[in-house]
mmCIF file with all atom_site columns, C-alpha atoms in Angstrom:
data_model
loop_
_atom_site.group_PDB
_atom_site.id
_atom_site.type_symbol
_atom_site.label_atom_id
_atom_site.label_alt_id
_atom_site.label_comp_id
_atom_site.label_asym_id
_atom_site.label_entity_id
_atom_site.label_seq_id
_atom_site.pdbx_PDB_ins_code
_atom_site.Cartn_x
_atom_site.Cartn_y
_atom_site.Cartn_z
_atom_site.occupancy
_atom_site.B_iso_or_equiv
_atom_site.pdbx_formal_charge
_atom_site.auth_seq_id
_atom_site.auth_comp_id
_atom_site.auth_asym_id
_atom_site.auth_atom_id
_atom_site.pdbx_PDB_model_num
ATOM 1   C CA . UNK O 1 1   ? -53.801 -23.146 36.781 1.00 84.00 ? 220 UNK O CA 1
ATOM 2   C CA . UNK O 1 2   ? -55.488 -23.130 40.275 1.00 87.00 ? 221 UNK O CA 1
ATOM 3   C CA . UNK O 1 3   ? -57.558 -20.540 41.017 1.00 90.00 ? 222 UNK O CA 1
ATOM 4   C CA . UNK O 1 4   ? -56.740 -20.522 44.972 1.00 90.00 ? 223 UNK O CA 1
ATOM 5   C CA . UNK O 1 5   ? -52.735 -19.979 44.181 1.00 93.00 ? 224 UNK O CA 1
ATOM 6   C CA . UNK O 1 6   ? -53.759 -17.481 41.761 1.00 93.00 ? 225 UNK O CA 1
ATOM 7   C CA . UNK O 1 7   ? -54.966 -15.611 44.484 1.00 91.00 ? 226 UNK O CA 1
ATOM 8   C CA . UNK O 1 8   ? -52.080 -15.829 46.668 1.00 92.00 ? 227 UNK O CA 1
ATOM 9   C CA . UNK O 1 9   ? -50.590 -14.358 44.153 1.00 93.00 ? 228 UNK O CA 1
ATOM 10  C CA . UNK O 1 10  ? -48.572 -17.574 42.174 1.00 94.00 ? 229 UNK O CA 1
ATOM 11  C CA . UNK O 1 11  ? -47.808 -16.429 39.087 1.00 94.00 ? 230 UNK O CA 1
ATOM 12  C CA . UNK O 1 12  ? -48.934 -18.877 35.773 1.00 94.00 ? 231 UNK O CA 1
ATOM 13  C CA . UNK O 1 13  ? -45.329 -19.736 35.025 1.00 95.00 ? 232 UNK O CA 1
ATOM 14  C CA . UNK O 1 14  ? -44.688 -20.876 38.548 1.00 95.00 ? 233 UNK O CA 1
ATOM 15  C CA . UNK O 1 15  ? -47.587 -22.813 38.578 1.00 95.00 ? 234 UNK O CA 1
ATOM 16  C CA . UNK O 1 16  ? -46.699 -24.293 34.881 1.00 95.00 ? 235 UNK O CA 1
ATOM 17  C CA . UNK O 1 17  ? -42.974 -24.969 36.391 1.00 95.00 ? 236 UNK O CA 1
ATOM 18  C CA . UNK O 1 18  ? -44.713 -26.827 39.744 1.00 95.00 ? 237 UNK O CA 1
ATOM 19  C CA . UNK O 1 19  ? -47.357 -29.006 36.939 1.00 91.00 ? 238 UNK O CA 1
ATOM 20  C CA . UNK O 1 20  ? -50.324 -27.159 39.642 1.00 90.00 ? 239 UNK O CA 1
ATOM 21  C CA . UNK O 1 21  ? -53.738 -28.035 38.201 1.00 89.00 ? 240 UNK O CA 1
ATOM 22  C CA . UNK O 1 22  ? -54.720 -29.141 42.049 1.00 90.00 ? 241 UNK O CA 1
ATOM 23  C CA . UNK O 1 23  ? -52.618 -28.261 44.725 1.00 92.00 ? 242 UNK O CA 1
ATOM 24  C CA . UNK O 1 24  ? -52.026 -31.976 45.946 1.00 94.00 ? 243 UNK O CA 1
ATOM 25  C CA . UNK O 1 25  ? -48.552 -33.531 45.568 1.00 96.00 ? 244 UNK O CA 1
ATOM 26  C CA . UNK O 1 26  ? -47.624 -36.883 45.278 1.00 94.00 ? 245 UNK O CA 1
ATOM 27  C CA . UNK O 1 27  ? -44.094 -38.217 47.555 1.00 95.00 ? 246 UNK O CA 1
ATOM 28  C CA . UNK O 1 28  ? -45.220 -42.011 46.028 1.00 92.00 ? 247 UNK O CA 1
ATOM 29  C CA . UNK O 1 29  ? -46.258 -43.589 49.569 1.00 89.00 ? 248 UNK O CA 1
ATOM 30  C CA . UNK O 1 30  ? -47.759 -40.145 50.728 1.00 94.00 ? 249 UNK O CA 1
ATOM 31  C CA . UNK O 1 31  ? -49.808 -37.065 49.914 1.00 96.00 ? 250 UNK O CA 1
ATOM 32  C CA . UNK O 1 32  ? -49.339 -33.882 50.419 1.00 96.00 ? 251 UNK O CA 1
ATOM 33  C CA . UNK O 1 33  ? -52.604 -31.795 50.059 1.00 95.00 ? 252 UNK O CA 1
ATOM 34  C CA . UNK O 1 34  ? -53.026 -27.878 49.985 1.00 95.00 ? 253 UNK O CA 1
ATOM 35  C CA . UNK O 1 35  ? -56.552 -25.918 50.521 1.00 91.00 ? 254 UNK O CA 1
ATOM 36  C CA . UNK O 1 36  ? -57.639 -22.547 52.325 1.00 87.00 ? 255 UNK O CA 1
ATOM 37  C CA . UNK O 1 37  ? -58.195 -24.582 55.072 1.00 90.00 ? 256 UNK O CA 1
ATOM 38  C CA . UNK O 1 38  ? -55.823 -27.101 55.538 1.00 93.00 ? 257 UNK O CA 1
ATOM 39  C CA . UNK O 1 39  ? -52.230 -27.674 54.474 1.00 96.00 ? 258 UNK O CA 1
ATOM 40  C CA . UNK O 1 40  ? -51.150 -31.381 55.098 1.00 97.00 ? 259 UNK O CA 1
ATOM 41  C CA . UNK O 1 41  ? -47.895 -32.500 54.784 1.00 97.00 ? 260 UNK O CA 1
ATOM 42  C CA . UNK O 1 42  ? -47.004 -36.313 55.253 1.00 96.00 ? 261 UNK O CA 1
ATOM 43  C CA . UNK O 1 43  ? -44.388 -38.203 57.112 1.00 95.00 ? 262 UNK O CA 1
ATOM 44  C CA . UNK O 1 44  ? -42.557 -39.857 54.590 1.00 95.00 ? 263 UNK O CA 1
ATOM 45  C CA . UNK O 1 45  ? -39.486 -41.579 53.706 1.00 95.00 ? 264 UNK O CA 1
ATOM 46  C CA . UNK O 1 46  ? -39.485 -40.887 49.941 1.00 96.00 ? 265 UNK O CA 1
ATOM 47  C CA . UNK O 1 47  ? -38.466 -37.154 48.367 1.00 97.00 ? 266 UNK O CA 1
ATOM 48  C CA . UNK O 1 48  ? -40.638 -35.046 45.874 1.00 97.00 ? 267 UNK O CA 1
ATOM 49  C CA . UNK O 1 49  ? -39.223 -33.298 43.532 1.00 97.00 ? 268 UNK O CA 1
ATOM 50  C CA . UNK O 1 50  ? -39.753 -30.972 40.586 1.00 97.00 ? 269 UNK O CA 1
ATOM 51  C CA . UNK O 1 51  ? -37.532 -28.823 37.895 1.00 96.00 ? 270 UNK O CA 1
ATOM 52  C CA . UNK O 1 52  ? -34.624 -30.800 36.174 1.00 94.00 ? 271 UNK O CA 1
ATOM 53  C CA . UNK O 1 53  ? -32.785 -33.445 37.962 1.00 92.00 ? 272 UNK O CA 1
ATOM 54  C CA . UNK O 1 54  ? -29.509 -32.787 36.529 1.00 93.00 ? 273 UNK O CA 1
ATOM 55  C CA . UNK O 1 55  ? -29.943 -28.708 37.262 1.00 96.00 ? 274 UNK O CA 1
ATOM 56  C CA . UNK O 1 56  ? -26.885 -26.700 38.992 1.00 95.00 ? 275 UNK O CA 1
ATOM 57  C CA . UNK O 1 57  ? -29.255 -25.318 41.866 1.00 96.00 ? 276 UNK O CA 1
ATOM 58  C CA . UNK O 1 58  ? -31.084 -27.384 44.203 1.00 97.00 ? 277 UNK O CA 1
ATOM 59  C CA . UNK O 1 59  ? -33.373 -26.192 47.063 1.00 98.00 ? 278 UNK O CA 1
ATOM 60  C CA . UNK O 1 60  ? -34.563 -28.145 49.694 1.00 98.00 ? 279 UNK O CA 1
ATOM 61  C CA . UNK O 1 61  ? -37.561 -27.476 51.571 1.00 98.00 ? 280 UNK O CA 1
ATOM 62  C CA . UNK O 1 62  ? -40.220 -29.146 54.127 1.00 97.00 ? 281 UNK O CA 1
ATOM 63  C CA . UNK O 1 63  ? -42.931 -29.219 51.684 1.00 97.00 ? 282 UNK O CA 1
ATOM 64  C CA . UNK O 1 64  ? -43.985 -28.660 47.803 1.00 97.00 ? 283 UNK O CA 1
ATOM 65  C CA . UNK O 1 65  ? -46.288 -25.115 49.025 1.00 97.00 ? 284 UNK O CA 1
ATOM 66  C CA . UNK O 1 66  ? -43.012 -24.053 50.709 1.00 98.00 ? 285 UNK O CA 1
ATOM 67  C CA . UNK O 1 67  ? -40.979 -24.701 47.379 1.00 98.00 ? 286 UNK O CA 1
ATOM 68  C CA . UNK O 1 68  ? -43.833 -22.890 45.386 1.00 97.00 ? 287 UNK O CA 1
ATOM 69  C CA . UNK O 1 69  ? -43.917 -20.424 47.908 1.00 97.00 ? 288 UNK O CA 1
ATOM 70  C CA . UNK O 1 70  ? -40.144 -19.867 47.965 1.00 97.00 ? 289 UNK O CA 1
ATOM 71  C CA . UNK O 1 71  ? -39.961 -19.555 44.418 1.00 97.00 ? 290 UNK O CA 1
ATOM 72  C CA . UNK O 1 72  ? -42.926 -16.774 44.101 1.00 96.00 ? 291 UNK O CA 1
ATOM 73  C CA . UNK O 1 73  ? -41.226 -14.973 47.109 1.00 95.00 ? 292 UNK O CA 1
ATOM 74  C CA . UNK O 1 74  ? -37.738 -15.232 45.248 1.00 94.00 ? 293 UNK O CA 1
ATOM 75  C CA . UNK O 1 75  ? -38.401 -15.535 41.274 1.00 92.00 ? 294 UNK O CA 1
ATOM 76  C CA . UNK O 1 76  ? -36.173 -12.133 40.609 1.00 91.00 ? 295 UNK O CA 1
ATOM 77  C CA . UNK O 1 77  ? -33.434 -14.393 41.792 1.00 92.00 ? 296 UNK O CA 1
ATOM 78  C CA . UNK O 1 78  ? -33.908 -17.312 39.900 1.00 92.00 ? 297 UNK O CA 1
ATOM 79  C CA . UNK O 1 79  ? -34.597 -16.271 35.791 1.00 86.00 ? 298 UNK O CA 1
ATOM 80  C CA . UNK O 1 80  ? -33.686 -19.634 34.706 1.00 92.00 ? 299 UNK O CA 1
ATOM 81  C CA . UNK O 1 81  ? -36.329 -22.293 35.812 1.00 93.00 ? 300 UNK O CA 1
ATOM 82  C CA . UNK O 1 82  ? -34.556 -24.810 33.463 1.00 92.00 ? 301 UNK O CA 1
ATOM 83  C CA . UNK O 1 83  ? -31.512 -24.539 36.371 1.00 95.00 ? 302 UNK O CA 1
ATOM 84  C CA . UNK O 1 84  ? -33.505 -25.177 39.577 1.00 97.00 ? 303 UNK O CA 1
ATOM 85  C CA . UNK O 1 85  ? -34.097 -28.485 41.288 1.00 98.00 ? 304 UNK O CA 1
ATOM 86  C CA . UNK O 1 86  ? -36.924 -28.910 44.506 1.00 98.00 ? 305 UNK O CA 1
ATOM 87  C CA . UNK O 1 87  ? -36.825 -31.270 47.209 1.00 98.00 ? 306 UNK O CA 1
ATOM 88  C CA . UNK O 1 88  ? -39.339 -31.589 49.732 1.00 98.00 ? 307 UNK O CA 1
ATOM 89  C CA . UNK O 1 89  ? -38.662 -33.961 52.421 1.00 97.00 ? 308 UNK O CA 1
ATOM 90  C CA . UNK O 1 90  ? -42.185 -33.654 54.018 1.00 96.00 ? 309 UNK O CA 1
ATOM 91  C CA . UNK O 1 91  ? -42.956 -33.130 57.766 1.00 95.00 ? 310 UNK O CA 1
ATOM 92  C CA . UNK O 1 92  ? -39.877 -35.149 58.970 1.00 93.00 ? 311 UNK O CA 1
ATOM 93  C CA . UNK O 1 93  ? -36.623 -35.755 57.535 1.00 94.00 ? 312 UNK O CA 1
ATOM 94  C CA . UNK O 1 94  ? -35.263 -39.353 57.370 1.00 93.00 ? 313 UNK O CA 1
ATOM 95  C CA . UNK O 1 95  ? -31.797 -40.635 57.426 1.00 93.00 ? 314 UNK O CA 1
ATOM 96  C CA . UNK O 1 96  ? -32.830 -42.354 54.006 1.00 96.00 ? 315 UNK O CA 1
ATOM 97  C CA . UNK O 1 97  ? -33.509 -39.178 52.373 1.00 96.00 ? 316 UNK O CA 1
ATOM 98  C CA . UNK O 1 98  ? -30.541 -37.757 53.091 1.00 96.00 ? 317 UNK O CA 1
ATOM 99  C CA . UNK O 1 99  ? -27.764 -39.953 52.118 1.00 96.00 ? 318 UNK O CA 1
ATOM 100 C CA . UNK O 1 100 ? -30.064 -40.355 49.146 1.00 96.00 ? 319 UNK O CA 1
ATOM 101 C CA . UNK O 1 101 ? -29.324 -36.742 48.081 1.00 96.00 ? 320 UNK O CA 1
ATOM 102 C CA . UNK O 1 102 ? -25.751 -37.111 49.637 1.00 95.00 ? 321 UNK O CA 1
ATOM 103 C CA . UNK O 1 103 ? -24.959 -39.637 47.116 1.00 95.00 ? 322 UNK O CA 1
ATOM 104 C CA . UNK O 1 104 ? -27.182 -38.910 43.969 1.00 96.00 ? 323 UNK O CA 1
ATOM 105 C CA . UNK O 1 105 ? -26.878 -34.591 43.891 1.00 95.00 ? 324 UNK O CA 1
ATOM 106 C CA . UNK O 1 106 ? -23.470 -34.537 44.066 1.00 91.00 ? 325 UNK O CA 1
ATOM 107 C CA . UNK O 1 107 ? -21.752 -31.291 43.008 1.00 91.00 ? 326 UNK O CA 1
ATOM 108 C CA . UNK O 1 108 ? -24.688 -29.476 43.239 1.00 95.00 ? 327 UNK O CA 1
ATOM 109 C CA . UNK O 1 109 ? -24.997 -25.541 44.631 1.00 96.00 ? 328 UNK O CA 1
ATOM 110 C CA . UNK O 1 110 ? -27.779 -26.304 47.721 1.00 97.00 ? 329 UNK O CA 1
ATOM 111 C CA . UNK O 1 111 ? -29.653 -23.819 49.266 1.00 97.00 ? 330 UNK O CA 1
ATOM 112 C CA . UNK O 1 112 ? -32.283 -25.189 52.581 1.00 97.00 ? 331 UNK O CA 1
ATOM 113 C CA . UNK O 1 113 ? -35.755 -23.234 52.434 1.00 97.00 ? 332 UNK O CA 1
ATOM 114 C CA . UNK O 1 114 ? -36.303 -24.431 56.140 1.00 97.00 ? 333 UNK O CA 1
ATOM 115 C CA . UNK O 1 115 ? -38.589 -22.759 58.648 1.00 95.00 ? 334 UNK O CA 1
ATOM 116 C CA . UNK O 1 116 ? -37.687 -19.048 60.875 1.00 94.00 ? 335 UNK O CA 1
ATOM 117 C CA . UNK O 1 117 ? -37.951 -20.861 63.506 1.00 94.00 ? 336 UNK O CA 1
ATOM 118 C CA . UNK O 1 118 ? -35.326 -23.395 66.524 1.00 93.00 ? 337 UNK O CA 1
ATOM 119 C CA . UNK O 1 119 ? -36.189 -26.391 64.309 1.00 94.00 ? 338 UNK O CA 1
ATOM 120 C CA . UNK O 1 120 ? -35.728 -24.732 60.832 1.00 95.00 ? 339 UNK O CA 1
ATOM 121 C CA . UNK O 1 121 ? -31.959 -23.581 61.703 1.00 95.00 ? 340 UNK O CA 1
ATOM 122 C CA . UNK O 1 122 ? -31.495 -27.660 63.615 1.00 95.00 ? 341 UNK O CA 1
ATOM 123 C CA . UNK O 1 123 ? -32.758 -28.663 60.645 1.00 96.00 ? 342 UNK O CA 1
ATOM 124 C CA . UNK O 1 124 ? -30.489 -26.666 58.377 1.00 97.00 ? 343 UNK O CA 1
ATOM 125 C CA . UNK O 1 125 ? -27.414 -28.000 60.130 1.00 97.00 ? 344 UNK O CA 1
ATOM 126 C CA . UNK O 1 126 ? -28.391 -31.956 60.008 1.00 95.00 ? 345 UNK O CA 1
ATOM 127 C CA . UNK O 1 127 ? -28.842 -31.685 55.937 1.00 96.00 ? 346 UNK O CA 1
ATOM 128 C CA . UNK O 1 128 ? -25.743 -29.452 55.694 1.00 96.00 ? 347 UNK O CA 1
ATOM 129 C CA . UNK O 1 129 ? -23.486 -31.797 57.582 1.00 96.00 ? 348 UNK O CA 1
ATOM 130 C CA . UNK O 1 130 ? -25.487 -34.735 56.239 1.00 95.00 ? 349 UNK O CA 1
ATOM 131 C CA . UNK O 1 131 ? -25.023 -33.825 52.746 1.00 95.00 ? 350 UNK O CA 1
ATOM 132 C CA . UNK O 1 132 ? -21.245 -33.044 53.351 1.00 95.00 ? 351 UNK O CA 1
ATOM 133 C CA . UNK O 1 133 ? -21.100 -36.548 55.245 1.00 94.00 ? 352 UNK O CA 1
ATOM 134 C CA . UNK O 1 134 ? -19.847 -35.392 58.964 1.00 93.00 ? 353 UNK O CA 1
ATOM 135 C CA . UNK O 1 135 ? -21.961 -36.921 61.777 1.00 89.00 ? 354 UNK O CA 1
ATOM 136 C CA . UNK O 1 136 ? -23.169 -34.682 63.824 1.00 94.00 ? 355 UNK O CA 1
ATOM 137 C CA . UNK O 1 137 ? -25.237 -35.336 67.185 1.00 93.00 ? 356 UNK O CA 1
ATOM 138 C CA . UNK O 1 138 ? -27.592 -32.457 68.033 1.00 93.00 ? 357 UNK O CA 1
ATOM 139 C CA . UNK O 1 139 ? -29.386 -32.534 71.393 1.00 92.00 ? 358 UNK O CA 1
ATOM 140 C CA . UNK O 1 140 ? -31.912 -29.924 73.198 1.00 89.00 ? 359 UNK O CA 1
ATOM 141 C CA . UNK O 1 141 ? -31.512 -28.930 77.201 1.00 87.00 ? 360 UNK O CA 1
ATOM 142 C CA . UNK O 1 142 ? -33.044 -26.211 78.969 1.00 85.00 ? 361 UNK O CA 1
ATOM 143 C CA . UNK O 1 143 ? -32.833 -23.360 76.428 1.00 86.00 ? 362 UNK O CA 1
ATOM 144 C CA . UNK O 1 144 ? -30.025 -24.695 74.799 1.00 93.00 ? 363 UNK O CA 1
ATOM 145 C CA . UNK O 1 145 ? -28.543 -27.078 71.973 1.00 95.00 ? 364 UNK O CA 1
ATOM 146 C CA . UNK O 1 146 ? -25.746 -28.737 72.942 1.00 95.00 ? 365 UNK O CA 1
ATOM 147 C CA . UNK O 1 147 ? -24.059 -30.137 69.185 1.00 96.00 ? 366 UNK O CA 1
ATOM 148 C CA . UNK O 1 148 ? -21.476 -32.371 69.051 1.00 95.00 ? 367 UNK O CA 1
ATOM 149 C CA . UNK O 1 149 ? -18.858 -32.824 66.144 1.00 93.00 ? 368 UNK O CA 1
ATOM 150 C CA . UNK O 1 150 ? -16.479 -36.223 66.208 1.00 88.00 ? 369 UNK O CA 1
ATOM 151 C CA . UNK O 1 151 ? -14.991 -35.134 69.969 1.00 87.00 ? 370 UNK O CA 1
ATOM 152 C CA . UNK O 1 152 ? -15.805 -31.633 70.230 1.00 93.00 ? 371 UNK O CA 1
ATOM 153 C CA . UNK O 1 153 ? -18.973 -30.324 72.068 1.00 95.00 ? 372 UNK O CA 1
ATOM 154 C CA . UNK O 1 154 ? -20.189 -27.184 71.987 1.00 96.00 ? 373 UNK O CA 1
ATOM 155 C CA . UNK O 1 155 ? -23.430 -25.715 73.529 1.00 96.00 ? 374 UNK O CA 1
ATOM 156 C CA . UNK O 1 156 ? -25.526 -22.849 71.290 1.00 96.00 ? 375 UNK O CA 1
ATOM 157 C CA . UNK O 1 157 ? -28.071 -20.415 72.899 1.00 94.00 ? 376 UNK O CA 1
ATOM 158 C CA . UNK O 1 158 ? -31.406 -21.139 71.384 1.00 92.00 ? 377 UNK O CA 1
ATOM 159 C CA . UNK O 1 159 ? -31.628 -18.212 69.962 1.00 90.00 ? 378 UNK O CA 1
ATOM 160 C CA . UNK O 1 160 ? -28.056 -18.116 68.779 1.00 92.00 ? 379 UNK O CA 1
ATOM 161 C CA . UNK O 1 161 ? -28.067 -21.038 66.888 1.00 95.00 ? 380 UNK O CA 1
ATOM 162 C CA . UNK O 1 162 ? -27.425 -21.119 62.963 1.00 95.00 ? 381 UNK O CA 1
ATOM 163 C CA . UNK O 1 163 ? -25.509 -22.934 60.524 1.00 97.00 ? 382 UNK O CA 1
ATOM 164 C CA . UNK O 1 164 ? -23.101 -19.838 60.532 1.00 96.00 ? 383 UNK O CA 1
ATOM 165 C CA . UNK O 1 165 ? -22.680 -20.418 64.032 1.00 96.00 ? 384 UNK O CA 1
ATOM 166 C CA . UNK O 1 166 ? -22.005 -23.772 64.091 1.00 97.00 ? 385 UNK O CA 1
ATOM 167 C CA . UNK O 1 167 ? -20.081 -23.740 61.222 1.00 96.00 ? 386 UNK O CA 1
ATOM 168 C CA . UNK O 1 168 ? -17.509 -20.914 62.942 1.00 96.00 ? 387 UNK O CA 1
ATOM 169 C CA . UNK O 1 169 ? -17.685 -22.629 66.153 1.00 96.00 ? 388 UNK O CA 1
ATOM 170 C CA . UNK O 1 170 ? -16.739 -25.983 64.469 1.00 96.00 ? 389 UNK O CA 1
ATOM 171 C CA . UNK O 1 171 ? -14.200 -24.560 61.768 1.00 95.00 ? 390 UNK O CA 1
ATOM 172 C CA . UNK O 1 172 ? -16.000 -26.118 59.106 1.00 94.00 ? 391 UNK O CA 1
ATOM 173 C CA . UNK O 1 173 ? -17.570 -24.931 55.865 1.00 94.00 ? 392 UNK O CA 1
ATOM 174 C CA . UNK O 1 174 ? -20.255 -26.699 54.544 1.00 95.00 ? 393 UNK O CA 1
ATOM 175 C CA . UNK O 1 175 ? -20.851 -24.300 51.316 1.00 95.00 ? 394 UNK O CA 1
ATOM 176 C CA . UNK O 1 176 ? -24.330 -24.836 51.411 1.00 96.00 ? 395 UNK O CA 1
ATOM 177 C CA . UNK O 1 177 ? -26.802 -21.725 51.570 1.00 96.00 ? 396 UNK O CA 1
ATOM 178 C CA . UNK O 1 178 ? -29.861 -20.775 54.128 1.00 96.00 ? 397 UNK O CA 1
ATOM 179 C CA . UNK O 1 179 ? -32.738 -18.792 53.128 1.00 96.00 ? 398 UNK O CA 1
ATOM 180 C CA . UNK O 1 180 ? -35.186 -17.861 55.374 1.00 95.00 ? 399 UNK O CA 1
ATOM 181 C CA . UNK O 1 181 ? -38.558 -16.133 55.249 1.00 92.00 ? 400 UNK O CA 1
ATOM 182 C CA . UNK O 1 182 ? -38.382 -12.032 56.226 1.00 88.00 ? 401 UNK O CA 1
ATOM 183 C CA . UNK O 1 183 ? -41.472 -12.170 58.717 1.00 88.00 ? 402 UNK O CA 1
ATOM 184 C CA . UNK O 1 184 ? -42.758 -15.444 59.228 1.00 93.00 ? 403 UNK O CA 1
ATOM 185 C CA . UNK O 1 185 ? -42.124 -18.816 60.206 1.00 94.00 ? 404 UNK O CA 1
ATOM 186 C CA . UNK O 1 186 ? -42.466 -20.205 56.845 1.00 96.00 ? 405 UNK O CA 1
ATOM 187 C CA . UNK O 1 187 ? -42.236 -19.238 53.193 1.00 96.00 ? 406 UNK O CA 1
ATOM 188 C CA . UNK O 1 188 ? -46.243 -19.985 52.757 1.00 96.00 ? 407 UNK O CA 1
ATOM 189 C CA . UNK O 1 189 ? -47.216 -17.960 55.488 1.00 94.00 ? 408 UNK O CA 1
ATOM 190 C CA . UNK O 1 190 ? -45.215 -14.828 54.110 1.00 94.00 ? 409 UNK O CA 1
ATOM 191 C CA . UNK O 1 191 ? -47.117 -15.517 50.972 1.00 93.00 ? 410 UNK O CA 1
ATOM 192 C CA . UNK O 1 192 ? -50.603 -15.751 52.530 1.00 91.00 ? 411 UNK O CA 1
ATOM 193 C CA . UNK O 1 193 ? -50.250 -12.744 54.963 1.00 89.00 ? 412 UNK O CA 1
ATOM 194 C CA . UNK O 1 194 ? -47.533 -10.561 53.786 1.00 79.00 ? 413 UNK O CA 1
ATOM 195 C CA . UNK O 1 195 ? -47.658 -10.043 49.447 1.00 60.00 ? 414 UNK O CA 1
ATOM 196 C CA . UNK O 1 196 ? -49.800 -8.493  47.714 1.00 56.00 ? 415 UNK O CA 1
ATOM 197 C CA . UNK O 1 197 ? -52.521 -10.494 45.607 1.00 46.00 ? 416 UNK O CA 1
ATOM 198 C CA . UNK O 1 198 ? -50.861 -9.988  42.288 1.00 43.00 ? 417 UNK O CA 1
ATOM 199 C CA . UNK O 1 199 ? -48.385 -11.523 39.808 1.00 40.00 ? 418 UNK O CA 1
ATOM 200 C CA . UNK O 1 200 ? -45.971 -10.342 37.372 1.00 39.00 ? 419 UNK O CA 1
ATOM 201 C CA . UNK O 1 201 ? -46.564 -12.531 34.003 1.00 34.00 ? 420 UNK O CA 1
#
């Protein structure tokens, strides 16, 4: 148990589920470390991971505090612990992480934990389309994102832009879930700022 997630309001059997003694997470070539200060997350091209590697549900986020975060935000959602696989990809995503999880999670439901924000909803359509294998070319000019699928091009308002939009303006269907924090940018800063300091053993 850490004291500091206590506070925020991380309940024990999150913490038990994320191994937290000290909030400082290892991606094997990288560290991620978490204080009331300073959250640093590393550019990496290796994954970290926690829960069950052969579980049905597997959520991908930015960083192990986001996936902690998510999970305190969401736990009504999620009663079986034993059925949830995290990813966190760290600060940037790598073409090596991602046809990693393309070809090793197969058949798994996939929700993306990314930020509220124009790179969280880019960054929710290159894993979707990654993971479904589709190459898809995503370019920003002035205000807008210009996306382009095999032949077809399309150009998104900035503040247009989701997976559901590119999805319906593409006629595809990835079948892979977004989730995306209520008030904030992120997941950790709804948790700092926006809960109440309390848990529910």
């Amino acid at each position: 148990m850490n004291d500091y997630l206590t506070r925020l309001g991380v309940p024990p059997k999150i913490q038990q589920f994320f191994a937290v003694e000290e909030p400082i997470f290892d991606f094997g070539n990288e560290t991620e470390y978490f204080s009331d200060t300073i959250h640093r997350v590393p550019t990496t091209s290796n994954l970290w991971m926690a829960g069950d590697q052969f579980a049905r549900q597997l959520i991908i986020t930015f960083s192990a505090m986001e996936a902690i975060a998510f999970l305190t935000l969401n736990q009504t959602a999620y009663q079986n612990f034993n059925d949830i696989l995290f990813i966190a990809t760290g600060a940037r995503i790598g073409n090596g992480q991602l046809s990693w999880i393309r070809l090793n999670l197969k058949g798994r439901e996939f929700t993306m934990a990314f930020g509220n924000d124009l790179i969280g909803r880019i960054t929710d359509i290159k894993v979707a389309t990654a993971i479904r294998n589709k190459a898809v070319r995503l370019t920003f000019q002035e205000g807008n994102v210009i996306a382009w699928l095999k032949e077809k091009k399309s150009v998104f308002e900035e503040d247009k832009l989701s997976l559901h939009a590119f999805e319906t303006t593409f006629g595809i269907r990835t079948m892979i879930r977004t989730c995306k924090p209520l008030n904030h940018l992120t997941f950790l800063d709804e948790l700092k700022y926006d809960t109440p300091r309390r848990y529910h053993a």
